Coordinates of N, CA and C in Angstrom, one line a residue:
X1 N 91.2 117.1 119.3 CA 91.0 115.7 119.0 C 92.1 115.2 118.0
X2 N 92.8 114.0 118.3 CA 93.7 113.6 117.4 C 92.9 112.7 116.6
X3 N 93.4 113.0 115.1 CA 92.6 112.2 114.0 C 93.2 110.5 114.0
X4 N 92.5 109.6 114.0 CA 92.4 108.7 114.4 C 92.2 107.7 112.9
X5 N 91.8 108.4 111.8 CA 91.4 107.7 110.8 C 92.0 108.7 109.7
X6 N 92.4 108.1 108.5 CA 92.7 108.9 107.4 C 92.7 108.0 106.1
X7 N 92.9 108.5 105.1 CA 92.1 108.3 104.0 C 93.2 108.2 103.2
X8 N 93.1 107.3 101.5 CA 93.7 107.4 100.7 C 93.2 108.2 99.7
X9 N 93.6 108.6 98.8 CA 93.0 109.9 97.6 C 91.7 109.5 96.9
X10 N 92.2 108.2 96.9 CA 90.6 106.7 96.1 C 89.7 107.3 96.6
X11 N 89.7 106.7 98.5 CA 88.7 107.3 99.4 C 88.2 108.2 98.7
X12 N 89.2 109.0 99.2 CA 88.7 110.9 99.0 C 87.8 111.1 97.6
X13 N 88.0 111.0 96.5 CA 87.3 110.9 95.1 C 86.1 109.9 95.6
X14 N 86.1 108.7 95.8 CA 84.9 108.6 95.9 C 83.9 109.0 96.9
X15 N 84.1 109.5 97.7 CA 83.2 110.3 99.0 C 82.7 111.5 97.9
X16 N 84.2 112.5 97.6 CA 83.6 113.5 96.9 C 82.2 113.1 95.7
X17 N 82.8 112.1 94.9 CA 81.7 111.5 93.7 C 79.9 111.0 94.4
X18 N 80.3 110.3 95.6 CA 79.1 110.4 96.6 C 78.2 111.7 96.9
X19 N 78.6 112.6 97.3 CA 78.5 114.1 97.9 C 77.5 114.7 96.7
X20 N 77.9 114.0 95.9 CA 77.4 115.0 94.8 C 75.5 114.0 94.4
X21 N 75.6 112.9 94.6 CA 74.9 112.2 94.4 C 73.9 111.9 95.8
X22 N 74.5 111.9 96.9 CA 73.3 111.6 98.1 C 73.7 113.3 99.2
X23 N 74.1 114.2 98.6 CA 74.3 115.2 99.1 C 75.5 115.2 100.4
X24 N 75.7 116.8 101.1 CA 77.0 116.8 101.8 C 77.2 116.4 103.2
X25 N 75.3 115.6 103.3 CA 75.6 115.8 104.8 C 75.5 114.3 105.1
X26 N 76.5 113.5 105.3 CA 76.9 111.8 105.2 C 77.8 111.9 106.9
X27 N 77.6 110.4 107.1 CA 78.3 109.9 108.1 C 78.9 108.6 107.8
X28 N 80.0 108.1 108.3 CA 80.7 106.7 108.1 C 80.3 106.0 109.7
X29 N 80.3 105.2 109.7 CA 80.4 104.4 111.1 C 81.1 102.5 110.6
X30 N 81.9 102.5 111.4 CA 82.6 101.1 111.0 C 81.6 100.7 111.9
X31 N 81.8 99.6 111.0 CA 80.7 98.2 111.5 C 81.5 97.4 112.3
X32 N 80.8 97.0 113.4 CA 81.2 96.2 114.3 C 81.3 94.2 113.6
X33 N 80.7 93.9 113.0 CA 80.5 92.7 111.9 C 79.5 92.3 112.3
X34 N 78.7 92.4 112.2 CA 76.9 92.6 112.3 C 76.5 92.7 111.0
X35 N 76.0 91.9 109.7 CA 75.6 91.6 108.8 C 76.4 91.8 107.2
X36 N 76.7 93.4 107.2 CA 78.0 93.2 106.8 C 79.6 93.3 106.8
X37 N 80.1 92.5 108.1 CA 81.3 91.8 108.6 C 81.5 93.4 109.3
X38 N 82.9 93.2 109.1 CA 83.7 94.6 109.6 C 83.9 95.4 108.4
X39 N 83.3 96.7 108.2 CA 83.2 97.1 107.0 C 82.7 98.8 107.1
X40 N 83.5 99.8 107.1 CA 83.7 101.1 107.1 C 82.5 101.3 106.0
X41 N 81.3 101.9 106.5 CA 79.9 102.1 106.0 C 79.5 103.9 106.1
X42 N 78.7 104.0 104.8 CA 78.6 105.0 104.4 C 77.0 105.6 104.4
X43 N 77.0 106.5 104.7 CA 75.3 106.5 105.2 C 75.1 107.9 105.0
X44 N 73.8 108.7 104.6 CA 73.1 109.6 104.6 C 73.1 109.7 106.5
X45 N 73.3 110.8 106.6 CA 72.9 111.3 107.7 C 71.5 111.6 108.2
X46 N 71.4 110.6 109.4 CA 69.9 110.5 109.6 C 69.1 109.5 109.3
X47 N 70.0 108.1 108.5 CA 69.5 107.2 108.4 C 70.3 105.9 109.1
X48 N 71.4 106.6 110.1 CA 71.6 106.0 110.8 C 72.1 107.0 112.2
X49 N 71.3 106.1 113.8 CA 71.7 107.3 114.7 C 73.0 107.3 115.1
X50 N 73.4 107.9 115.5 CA 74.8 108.2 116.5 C 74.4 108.4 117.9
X51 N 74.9 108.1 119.1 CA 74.5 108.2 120.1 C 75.9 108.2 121.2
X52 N 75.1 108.0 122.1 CA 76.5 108.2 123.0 C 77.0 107.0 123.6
X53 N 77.0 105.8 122.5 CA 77.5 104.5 122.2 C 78.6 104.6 121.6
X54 N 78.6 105.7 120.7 CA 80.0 105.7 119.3 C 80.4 106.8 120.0
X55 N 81.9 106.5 119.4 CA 82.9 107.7 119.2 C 83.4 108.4 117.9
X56 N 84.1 109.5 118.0 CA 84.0 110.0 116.4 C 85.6 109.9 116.6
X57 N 86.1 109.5 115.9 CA 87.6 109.0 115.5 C 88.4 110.2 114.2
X58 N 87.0 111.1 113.6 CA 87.9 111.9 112.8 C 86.6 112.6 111.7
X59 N 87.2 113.4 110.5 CA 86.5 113.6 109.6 C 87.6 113.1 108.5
X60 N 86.6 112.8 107.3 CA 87.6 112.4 105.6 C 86.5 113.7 104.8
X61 N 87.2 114.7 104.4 CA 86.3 115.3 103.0 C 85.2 115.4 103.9
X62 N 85.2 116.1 105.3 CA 84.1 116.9 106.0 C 83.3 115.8 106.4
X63 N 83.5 114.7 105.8 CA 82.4 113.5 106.7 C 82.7 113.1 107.9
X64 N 82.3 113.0 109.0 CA 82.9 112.6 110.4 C 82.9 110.8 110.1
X65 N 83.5 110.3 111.3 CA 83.6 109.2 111.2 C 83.7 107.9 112.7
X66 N 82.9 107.3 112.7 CA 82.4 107.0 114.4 C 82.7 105.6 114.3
X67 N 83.0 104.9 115.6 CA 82.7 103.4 116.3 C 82.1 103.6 117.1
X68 N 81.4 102.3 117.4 CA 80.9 101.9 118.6 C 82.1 101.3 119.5
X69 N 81.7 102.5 120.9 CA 82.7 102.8 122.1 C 83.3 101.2 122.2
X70 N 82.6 100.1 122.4 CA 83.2 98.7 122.7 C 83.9 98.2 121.8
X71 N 83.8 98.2 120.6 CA 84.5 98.0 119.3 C 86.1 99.1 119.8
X72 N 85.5 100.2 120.2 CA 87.0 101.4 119.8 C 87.8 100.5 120.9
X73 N 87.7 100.0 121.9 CA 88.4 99.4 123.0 C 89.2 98.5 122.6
X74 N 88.8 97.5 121.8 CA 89.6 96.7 121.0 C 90.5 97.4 119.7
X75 N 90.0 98.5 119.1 CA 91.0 99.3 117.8 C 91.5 100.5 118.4
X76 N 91.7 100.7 119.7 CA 92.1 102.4 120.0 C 93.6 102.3 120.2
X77 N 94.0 101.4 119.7 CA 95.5 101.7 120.0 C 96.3 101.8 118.7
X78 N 95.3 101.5 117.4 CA 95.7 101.6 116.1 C 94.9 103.2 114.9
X79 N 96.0 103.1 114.0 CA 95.6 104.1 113.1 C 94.7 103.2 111.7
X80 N 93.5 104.3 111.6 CA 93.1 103.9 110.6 C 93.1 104.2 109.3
X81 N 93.3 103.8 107.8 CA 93.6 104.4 106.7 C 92.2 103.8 106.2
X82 N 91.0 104.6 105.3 CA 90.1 104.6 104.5 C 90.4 104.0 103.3
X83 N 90.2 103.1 103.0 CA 90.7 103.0 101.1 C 89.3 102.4 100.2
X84 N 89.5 102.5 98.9 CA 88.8 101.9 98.4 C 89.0 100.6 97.2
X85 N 88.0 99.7 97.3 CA 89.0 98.6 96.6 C 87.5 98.2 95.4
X86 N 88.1 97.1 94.6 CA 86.8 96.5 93.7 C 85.9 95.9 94.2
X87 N 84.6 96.0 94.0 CA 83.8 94.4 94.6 C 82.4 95.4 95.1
X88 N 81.7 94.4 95.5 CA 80.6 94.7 96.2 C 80.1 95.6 97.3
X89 N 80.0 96.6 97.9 CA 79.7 97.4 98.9 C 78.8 96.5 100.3
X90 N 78.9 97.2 101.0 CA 77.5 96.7 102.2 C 76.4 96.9 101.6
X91 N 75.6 95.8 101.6 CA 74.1 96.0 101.7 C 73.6 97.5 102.1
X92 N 74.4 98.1 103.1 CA 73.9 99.5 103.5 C 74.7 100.6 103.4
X93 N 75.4 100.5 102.9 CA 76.8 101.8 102.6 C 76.1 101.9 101.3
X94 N 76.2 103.0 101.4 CA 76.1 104.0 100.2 C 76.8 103.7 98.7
X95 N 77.8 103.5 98.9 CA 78.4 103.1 97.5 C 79.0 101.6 96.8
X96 N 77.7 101.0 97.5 CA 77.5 99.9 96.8 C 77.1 99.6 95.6
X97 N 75.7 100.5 95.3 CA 76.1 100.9 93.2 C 77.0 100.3 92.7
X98 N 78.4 101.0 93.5 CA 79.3 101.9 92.2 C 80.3 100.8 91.8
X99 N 80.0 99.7 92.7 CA 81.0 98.4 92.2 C 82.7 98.4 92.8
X100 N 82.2 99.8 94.0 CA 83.4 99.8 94.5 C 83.4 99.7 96.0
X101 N 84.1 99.3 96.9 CA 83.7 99.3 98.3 C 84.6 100.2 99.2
X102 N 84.1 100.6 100.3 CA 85.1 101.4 101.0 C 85.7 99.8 101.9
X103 N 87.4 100.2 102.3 CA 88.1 99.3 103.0 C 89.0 100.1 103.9
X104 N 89.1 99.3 105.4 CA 90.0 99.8 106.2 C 91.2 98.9 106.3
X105 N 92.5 99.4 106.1 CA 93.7 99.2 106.9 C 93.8 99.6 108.3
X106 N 94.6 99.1 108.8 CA 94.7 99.5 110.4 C 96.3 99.1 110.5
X107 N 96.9 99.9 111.8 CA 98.1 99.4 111.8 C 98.3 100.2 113.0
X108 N 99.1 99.5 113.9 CA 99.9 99.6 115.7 C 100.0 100.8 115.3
X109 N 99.5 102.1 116.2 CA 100.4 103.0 116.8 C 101.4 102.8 117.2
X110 N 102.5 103.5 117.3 CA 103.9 103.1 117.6 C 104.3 104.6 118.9

């Protein structure tokens, strides 16, 4: 599988700082923009399903990382970068606490 998603170091530190606090076994799934917009979401494993609607696009720091198959149709021809910036989290991502949110860049495969 070619990794499809990758991470900035921010990312990475805050996932790891996560891990330690909701334990190692997490999932991401980008949001399609369904309540909180388009927005790379962070979830306890098992509190949200996976099915054979999503695709896994990669792992960051052992986390896998999924869309929903109709959403990837529209992003599958781009690379995605994980980052994290200031401000408010999703209502349902995990690291909304922390006053910091996860964000995606995207950019044309070439």
């Amino acid at each position: 599988m070619t990794e499809q998603v990758t991470a900035t170091e921010k990312a990475r530190s805050l996932i790891r700082d996560l891990k330690k606090t909701h334990g190692e076994n997490l999932i991401f799934h980008q949001s399609g923009g369904c309540c909180d917009g388009s927005s790379p979401m962070l979830f306890v494993e098992g509190t949200l399903i996976i099915g054979d609607v999503d695709v896994k696009l990669g792992e960051i720091e052992g986390v896998p990382f999924y869309m929903n198959k109709k959403q990837y149709e529209y992003w599958k021809h781009t690379n995605l970068e994980l980052d994290v910036v200031d401000g408010k989290g999703g209502m349902f991502s995990i690291e909304g606490p922390t006053g910091k949110r996860f964000h995606i860049r995207s950019s044309v495969r070439s």
